[in-house]
PDB file of C-alpha atoms in Angstrom:
ATOM      1  CA  MET A   1      -0.897   7.782  34.489  1.00 36.00           C
ATOM      2  CA  ARG A   2      -1.923  10.812  32.452  1.00 40.00           C
ATOM      3  CA  THR A   3      -5.332  12.546  33.361  1.00 38.00           C
ATOM      4  CA  SER A   4      -7.155  14.710  31.468  1.00 41.00           C
ATOM      5  CA  VAL A   5      -8.278  18.047  32.874  1.00 40.00           C
ATOM      6  CA  PRO A   6     -12.671  17.674  33.671  1.00 44.00           C
ATOM      7  CA  THR A   7     -14.637  21.051  32.211  1.00 43.00           C
ATOM      8  CA  THR A   8     -18.406  21.645  31.682  1.00 45.00           C
ATOM      9  CA  GLY A   9     -20.315  22.191  28.951  1.00 46.00           C
ATOM     10  CA  SER A  10     -22.955  24.224  28.061  1.00 44.00           C
ATOM     11  CA  ASP A  11     -25.617  21.640  28.915  1.00 46.00           C
ATOM     12  CA  GLY A  12     -23.832  20.831  32.255  1.00 45.00           C
ATOM     13  CA  SER A  13     -22.628  17.737  31.501  1.00 44.00           C
ATOM     14  CA  SER A  14     -19.256  16.736  31.717  1.00 48.00           C
ATOM     15  CA  ALA A  15     -16.655  17.049  29.033  1.00 53.00           C
ATOM     16  CA  THR A  16     -12.988  16.557  28.262  1.00 61.00           C
ATOM     17  CA  SER A  17     -10.681  19.413  26.279  1.00 77.00           C
ATOM     18  CA  HIS A  18      -7.289  19.111  25.089  1.00 92.00           C
ATOM     19  CA  VAL A  19      -6.665  15.762  26.145  1.00 98.00           C
ATOM     20  CA  PRO A  20      -3.150  14.386  24.809  1.00 98.00           C
ATOM     21  CA  ILE A  21      -2.097  11.903  22.540  1.00 99.00           C
ATOM     22  CA  TYR A  22       1.243   9.599  23.308  1.00 99.00           C
ATOM     23  CA  LEU A  23       2.714   7.672  21.059  1.00 99.00           C
ATOM     24  CA  ASN A  24       4.527   5.233  22.845  1.00 99.00           C
ATOM     25  CA  VAL A  25       7.292   3.302  21.260  1.00 98.00           C
ATOM     26  CA  TYR A  26       9.131  -0.089  22.373  1.00 97.00           C
ATOM     27  CA  ASP A  27      12.524  -2.090  21.671  1.00 93.00           C
ATOM     28  CA  LEU A  28      11.861  -5.658  20.403  1.00 88.00           C
ATOM     29  CA  THR A  29      15.559  -6.355  19.907  1.00 87.00           C
ATOM     30  CA  PRO A  30      18.554  -4.972  22.064  1.00 87.00           C
ATOM     31  CA  MET A  31      20.451  -4.134  19.155  1.00 84.00           C
ATOM     32  CA  ASN A  32      18.044  -0.994  18.384  1.00 81.00           C
ATOM     33  CA  GLY A  33      20.817   0.319  20.894  1.00 84.00           C
ATOM     34  CA  TYR A  34      22.757   0.456  17.872  1.00 82.00           C
ATOM     35  CA  VAL A  35      21.259   0.958  15.174  1.00 78.00           C
ATOM     36  CA  TYR A  36      18.860   3.587  16.638  1.00 81.00           C
ATOM     37  CA  TRP A  37      21.164   6.654  15.952  1.00 77.00           C
ATOM     38  CA  ILE A  38      21.234   5.619  12.678  1.00 75.00           C
ATOM     39  CA  GLY A  39      17.707   5.879  11.952  1.00 78.00           C
ATOM     40  CA  LEU A  40      16.832   2.218  11.958  1.00 78.00           C
ATOM     41  CA  GLY A  41      15.191  -0.267  14.667  1.00 86.00           C
ATOM     42  CA  ILE A  42      12.515  -2.693  15.279  1.00 88.00           C
ATOM     43  CA  PHE A  43       9.773  -1.017  16.941  1.00 93.00           C
ATOM     44  CA  HIS A  44       6.422  -1.654  18.909  1.00 96.00           C
ATOM     45  CA  SER A  45       4.618   1.546  19.459  1.00 98.00           C
ATOM     46  CA  GLY A  46       1.100   2.107  20.919  1.00 98.00           C
ATOM     47  CA  ILE A  47      -1.345   5.252  21.660  1.00 99.00           C
ATOM     48  CA  GLU A  48      -2.067   6.467  25.013  1.00 99.00           C
ATOM     49  CA  VAL A  49      -4.898   8.491  25.449  1.00 98.00           C
ATOM     50  CA  HIS A  50      -6.776   8.755  28.628  1.00 98.00           C
ATOM     51  CA  GLY A  51      -5.138   6.667  30.624  1.00 98.00           C
ATOM     52  CA  SER A  52      -5.001   3.590  28.642  1.00 98.00           C
ATOM     53  CA  GLU A  53      -2.762   2.391  25.752  1.00 99.00           C
ATOM     54  CA  TYR A  54      -3.696   0.850  22.580  1.00 99.00           C
ATOM     55  CA  ALA A  55      -2.086  -1.138  20.164  1.00 98.00           C
ATOM     56  CA  PHE A  56      -2.401  -4.247  17.678  1.00 98.00           C
ATOM     57  CA  GLY A  57      -0.805  -7.712  17.468  1.00 97.00           C
ATOM     58  CA  ALA A  58      -1.132 -10.717  15.594  1.00 95.00           C
ATOM     59  CA  HIS A  59      -3.541 -14.018  16.374  1.00 95.00           C
ATOM     60  CA  ASP A  60      -4.761 -16.655  14.368  1.00 95.00           C
ATOM     61  CA  PHE A  61      -8.322 -15.649  14.374  1.00 96.00           C
ATOM     62  CA  PRO A  62     -10.669 -13.550  12.522  1.00 96.00           C
ATOM     63  CA  THR A  63     -11.185 -10.988  15.437  1.00 97.00           C
ATOM     64  CA  SER A  64      -9.829  -7.724  16.817  1.00 97.00           C
ATOM     65  CA  GLY A  65      -6.015  -7.772  17.120  1.00 97.00           C
ATOM     66  CA  VAL A  66      -6.189  -4.618  18.921  1.00 98.00           C
ATOM     67  CA  PHE A  67      -5.546  -4.339  22.433  1.00 98.00           C
ATOM     68  CA  GLU A  68      -5.259  -2.310  25.856  1.00 98.00           C
ATOM     69  CA  VAL A  69      -2.648  -2.127  28.190  1.00 98.00           C
ATOM     70  CA  GLU A  70      -1.388   0.212  31.243  1.00 98.00           C
ATOM     71  CA  PRO A  71       1.012   2.820  29.272  1.00 98.00           C
ATOM     72  CA  ARG A  72       4.486   2.205  28.909  1.00 98.00           C
ATOM     73  CA  SER A  73       4.112  -1.213  30.104  1.00 97.00           C
ATOM     74  CA  CYS A  74       3.456  -3.162  27.213  1.00 97.00           C
ATOM     75  CA  PRO A  75       4.256  -7.135  28.359  1.00 95.00           C
ATOM     76  CA  GLY A  76       6.991  -8.532  26.105  1.00 93.00           C
ATOM     77  CA  PHE A  77       8.586  -5.526  25.052  1.00 95.00           C
ATOM     78  CA  THR A  78      11.235  -2.829  26.394  1.00 95.00           C
ATOM     79  CA  PHE A  79      10.171   0.614  26.744  1.00 97.00           C
ATOM     80  CA  ARG A  80      12.269   3.451  24.774  1.00 96.00           C
ATOM     81  CA  ARG A  81      10.609   6.635  24.909  1.00 97.00           C
ATOM     82  CA  SER A  82       6.985   8.426  24.621  1.00 98.00           C
ATOM     83  CA  ILE A  83       5.631  11.441  22.154  1.00 98.00           C
ATOM     84  CA  LEU A  84       3.456  13.987  22.368  1.00 98.00           C
ATOM     85  CA  LEU A  85       1.388  13.693  18.829  1.00 98.00           C
ATOM     86  CA  GLY A  86      -1.558  16.002  19.707  1.00 98.00           C
ATOM     87  CA  THR A  87      -4.847  16.413  21.631  1.00 97.00           C
ATOM     88  CA  THR A  88      -8.093  14.818  21.215  1.00 97.00           C
ATOM     89  CA  ASP A  89     -11.792  16.416  22.573  1.00 96.00           C
ATOM     90  CA  LEU A  90     -12.988  12.965  22.846  1.00 97.00           C
ATOM     91  CA  SER A  91     -14.368  11.931  25.784  1.00 96.00           C
ATOM     92  CA  PRO A  92     -13.156   8.469  27.486  1.00 97.00           C
ATOM     93  CA  GLN A  93     -16.511   6.614  26.326  1.00 96.00           C
ATOM     94  CA  ASP A  94     -16.346   8.623  22.851  1.00 97.00           C
ATOM     95  CA  PHE A  95     -12.294   7.389  21.905  1.00 98.00           C
ATOM     96  CA  ARG A  96     -12.917   3.734  23.270  1.00 97.00           C
ATOM     97  CA  SER A  97     -16.129   4.011  20.669  1.00 97.00           C
ATOM     98  CA  PHE A  98     -13.609   5.353  18.231  1.00 97.00           C
ATOM     99  CA  ILE A  99     -10.893   2.304  18.756  1.00 97.00           C
ATOM    100  CA  GLU A 100     -13.289  -0.448  18.706  1.00 96.00           C
ATOM    101  CA  ALA A 101     -14.158   0.946  15.222  1.00 97.00           C
ATOM    102  CA  VAL A 102     -10.874   1.703  14.031  1.00 97.00           C
ATOM    103  CA  ALA A 103     -10.493  -2.017  15.339  1.00 97.00           C
ATOM    104  CA  ASP A 104     -12.616  -3.612  12.708  1.00 95.00           C
ATOM    105  CA  ASN A 105     -10.228  -2.762  10.321  1.00 96.00           C
ATOM    106  CA  TYR A 106      -7.482  -4.468  12.309  1.00 97.00           C
ATOM    107  CA  TYR A 107      -7.867  -8.209  12.847  1.00 97.00           C
ATOM    108  CA  GLY A 108      -5.246 -10.435  14.142  1.00 97.00           C
ATOM    109  CA  ASN A 109      -5.184 -12.601  11.333  1.00 96.00           C
ATOM    110  CA  SER A 110      -4.499  -9.918   9.131  1.00 96.00           C
ATOM    111  CA  TYR A 111      -1.141  -8.890  10.608  1.00 94.00           C
ATOM    112  CA  HIS A 112       1.369  -8.457   8.235  1.00 89.00           C
ATOM    113  CA  LEU A 113       4.914  -7.459   8.887  1.00 85.00           C
ATOM    114  CA  LEU A 114       5.438  -5.174   6.022  1.00 86.00           C
ATOM    115  CA  THR A 115       1.939  -3.794   5.156  1.00 89.00           C
ATOM    116  CA  LYS A 116      -0.059  -4.133   8.325  1.00 94.00           C
ATOM    117  CA  ASN A 117       2.003  -4.359  11.601  1.00 95.00           C
ATOM    118  CA  CYS A 118       1.459  -2.483  14.938  1.00 97.00           C
ATOM    119  CA  ASN A 119       2.898   1.037  13.734  1.00 96.00           C
ATOM    120  CA  HIS A 120       0.620   0.873  10.891  1.00 96.00           C
ATOM    121  CA  PHE A 121      -2.493   0.545  13.700  1.00 98.00           C
ATOM    122  CA  THR A 122      -0.367   3.470  15.607  1.00 98.00           C
ATOM    123  CA  ASN A 123       0.024   5.813  12.218  1.00 97.00           C
ATOM    124  CA  ASP A 124      -3.791   5.179  11.034  1.00 97.00           C
ATOM    125  CA  VAL A 125      -5.105   6.569  14.454  1.00 98.00           C
ATOM    126  CA  CYS A 126      -2.821   9.473  14.969  1.00 98.00           C
ATOM    127  CA  CYS A 127      -3.762  10.325  11.157  1.00 97.00           C
ATOM    128  CA  LEU A 128      -7.746   9.923  12.192  1.00 97.00           C
ATOM    129  CA  LEU A 129      -7.069  12.035  15.301  1.00 97.00           C
ATOM    130  CA  THR A 130      -4.643  14.752  14.724  1.00 97.00           C
ATOM    131  CA  GLY A 131      -4.236  14.659  10.584  1.00 96.00           C
ATOM    132  CA  LYS A 132      -1.055  14.044  10.774  1.00 96.00           C
ATOM    133  CA  GLU A 133       1.362  10.625  10.807  1.00 97.00           C
ATOM    134  CA  VAL A 134       3.783   8.893  13.465  1.00 97.00           C
ATOM    135  CA  PRO A 135       7.433  10.126  13.266  1.00 96.00           C
ATOM    136  CA  GLY A 136       9.035   7.981   9.921  1.00 93.00           C
ATOM    137  CA  TRP A 137      11.721   6.317  11.589  1.00 94.00           C
ATOM    138  CA  VAL A 138       9.037   4.243  13.834  1.00 95.00           C
ATOM    139  CA  ASN A 139       8.049   1.740  11.169  1.00 93.00           C
ATOM    140  CA  ARG A 140      11.132   2.671   8.453  1.00 88.00           C
ATOM    141  CA  LEU A 141      12.512  -0.765   8.739  1.00 82.00           C
ATOM    142  CA  ALA A 142       9.518  -2.258   7.064  1.00 80.00           C
ATOM    143  CA  GLY A 143       9.056   0.377   4.769  1.00 66.00           C
ATOM    144  CA  ILE A 144      12.222  -0.702   3.612  1.00 68.00           C
ATOM    145  CA  GLY A 145      11.792  -4.377   3.453  1.00 54.00           C
ATOM    146  CA  LEU A 146       8.822  -3.666   1.375  1.00 53.00           C
ATOM    147  CA  PHE A 147      10.634  -1.807  -0.834  1.00 45.00           C
ATOM    148  CA  CYS A 148      13.467  -4.247  -0.964  1.00 48.00           C
ATOM    149  CA  SER A 149      11.203  -7.309  -0.755  1.00 47.00           C
ATOM    150  CA  CYS A 150      12.525  -8.717  -3.822  1.00 48.00           C
ATOM    151  CA  LEU A 151      16.004  -8.457  -2.827  1.00 42.00           C
ATOM    152  CA  LEU A 152      15.253  -9.988   0.776  1.00 45.00           C
ATOM    153  CA  PRO A 153      15.562 -13.904   1.650  1.00 46.00           C
ATOM    154  CA  GLU A 154      12.831 -16.259   0.723  1.00 52.00           C
ATOM    155  CA  SER A 155      12.455 -16.323   4.561  1.00 43.00           C
ATOM    156  CA  LEU A 156      11.651 -12.472   4.620  1.00 45.00           C
ATOM    157  CA  GLN A 157       9.394 -12.504   2.277  1.00 51.00           C
ATOM    158  CA  VAL A 158       6.173 -12.802   4.551  1.00 50.00           C
ATOM    159  CA  PRO A 159       3.222 -14.139   2.786  1.00 52.00           C
ATOM    160  CA  ALA A 160      -0.441 -12.615   3.875  1.00 47.00           C
ATOM    161  CA  PRO A 161      -1.350 -14.091   7.173  1.00 47.00           C
ATOM    162  CA  SER A 162      -3.911 -16.864   7.221  1.00 48.00           C
ATOM    163  CA  SER A 163      -6.217 -19.234  10.040  1.00 46.00           C
ATOM    164  CA  SER A 164      -4.017 -22.409   8.989  1.00 45.00           C
ATOM    165  CA  ASP A 165      -1.769 -24.087  11.759  1.00 42.00           C
ATOM    166  CA  GLU A 166       1.125 -24.282   9.881  1.00 44.00           C
ATOM    167  CA  SER A 167       3.232 -23.757  12.318  1.00 44.00           C
ATOM    168  CA  LYS A 168       3.203 -24.140  16.208  1.00 38.00           C
ATOM    169  CA  GLU A 169       4.910 -21.531  17.168  1.00 46.00           C
ATOM    170  CA  GLY A 170       3.214 -18.603  18.753  1.00 53.00           C
ATOM    171  CA  SER A 171       3.064 -15.584  16.964  1.00 50.00           C
ATOM    172  CA  GLU A 172       4.231 -13.197  18.823  1.00 50.00           C
ATOM    173  CA  HIS A 173       7.331 -15.521  19.040  1.00 57.00           C
ATOM    174  CA  LYS A 174       7.774 -15.389  14.884  1.00 54.00           C
ATOM    175  CA  LEU A 175       6.889 -11.657  14.958  1.00 50.00           C
ATOM    176  CA  LYS A 176       9.852 -11.173  17.015  1.00 54.00           C
ATOM    177  CA  ARG A 177      11.798 -13.727  14.847  1.00 59.00           C
ATOM    178  CA  SER A 178      11.181 -12.214  11.457  1.00 54.00           C
ATOM    179  CA  LEU A 179      11.822  -8.493  12.303  1.00 53.00           C
ATOM    180  CA  THR A 180      15.597  -9.969  13.828  1.00 59.00           C
ATOM    181  CA  THR A 181      15.922 -11.571  10.983  1.00 61.00           C
ATOM    182  CA  LEU A 182      15.202  -8.558   8.646  1.00 56.00           C
ATOM    183  CA  SER A 183      16.731  -5.968  10.946  1.00 56.00           C
ATOM    184  CA  ASP A 184      20.007  -8.086  10.592  1.00 62.00           C
ATOM    185  CA  SER A 185      19.748  -8.534   6.660  1.00 59.00           C
ATOM    186  CA  ILE A 186      19.647  -5.019   6.499  1.00 54.00           C
ATOM    187  CA  VAL A 187      22.320  -4.326   9.109  1.00 56.00           C
ATOM    188  CA  GLU A 188      24.524  -6.665   6.812  1.00 62.00           C
ATOM    189  CA  ASN A 189      23.852  -5.325   3.739  1.00 58.00           C
ATOM    190  CA  ILE A 190      24.932  -1.433   5.252  1.00 53.00           C
ATOM    191  CA  SER A 191      28.492  -3.457   6.952  1.00 57.00           C
ATOM    192  CA  SER A 192      29.317  -5.113   3.754  1.00 60.00           C
ATOM    193  CA  LYS A 193      28.952  -2.183   1.511  1.00 55.00           C
ATOM    194  CA  GLU A 194      30.619   0.062   4.215  1.00 56.00           C
ATOM    195  CA  ASP A 195      33.578  -2.633   3.890  1.00 61.00           C
ATOM    196  CA  ALA A 196      33.694  -2.978   0.183  1.00 59.00           C
ATOM    197  CA  GLU A 197      34.190   0.742   0.264  1.00 58.00           C
ATOM    198  CA  SER A 198      36.530   1.114   2.882  1.00 58.00           C
ATOM    199  CA  GLU A 199      38.584  -2.022   0.889  1.00 60.00           C
ATOM    200  CA  GLN A 200      38.392   0.336  -1.989  1.00 58.00           C
ATOM    201  CA  ASP A 201      39.672   3.119   0.010  1.00 57.00           C
ATOM    202  CA  GLN A 202      42.575   0.923   1.123  1.00 57.00           C
ATOM    203  CA  ASP A 203      43.614   0.018  -2.526  1.00 56.00           C
ATOM    204  CA  HIS A 204      43.318   3.466  -3.873  1.00 49.00           C
ATOM    205  CA  GLN A 205      45.996   4.250  -0.867  1.00 50.00           C
ATOM    206  CA  ARG A 206      48.395   1.534  -1.874  1.00 53.00           C
ATOM    207  CA  LEU A 207      48.077   3.104  -5.665  1.00 54.00           C
ATOM    208  CA  LEU A 208      49.400   6.151  -4.347  1.00 50.00           C
ATOM    209  CA  SER A 209      52.139   4.852  -2.081  1.00 46.00           C
ATOM    210  CA  THR A 210      53.394   2.646  -4.979  1.00 44.00           C
ATOM    211  CA  PRO A 211      57.165   3.998  -5.632  1.00 50.00           C
ATOM    212  CA  ASN A 212      57.442   5.283  -9.803  1.00 52.00           C
ATOM    213  CA  GLY A 213      59.495   3.352 -11.749  1.00 50.00           C
ATOM    214  CA  GLY A 214      63.010   2.348 -10.510  1.00 50.00           C
ATOM    215  CA  ARG A 215      62.669   5.418  -7.606  1.00 49.00           C
TER     216      ARG A 215
END
């Protein structure tokens, strides 16, 4: 667990200076091992500061969806890497108040796969603390899905969440299933395009090797 270095303010009170801010990134599916290297993947992320990690998740109630876990140990996900985003001078108490204020805008029933997911939360926190965004690849799949939403299967046209009990399935399982389907759809489209290009190349090669006339 990382700890900050305590200093003493001019009034004799305890303070913290230049506390590191980490983005902890997790894999939601083993398929990330194949598509990560081409800039794709299904990721969960959390913000680590003062030895605690904060993230956003879905549930069916109009209360905060922001939760706290041990750093790099978020249940249900596989830790991939930690990225240093910057530093903050907020004390543990002030940072806790800051997170609680941000959490007021992230209710569990406001979670949306493409427009308001865990990575949107960490990006907002990073922007507020450092003035910079998290690396684009962390939430790229949601951006692609939003841009191409009209081309996606109906099952991926995720509606704004509500508190209705239309499904008895847990929110976490629904989220993972939707993300996996979205990723599979995008990868399938990429593979289909590559196959089509390969067939065109083969046809071109056959044309080049066809004998001319009676020769």
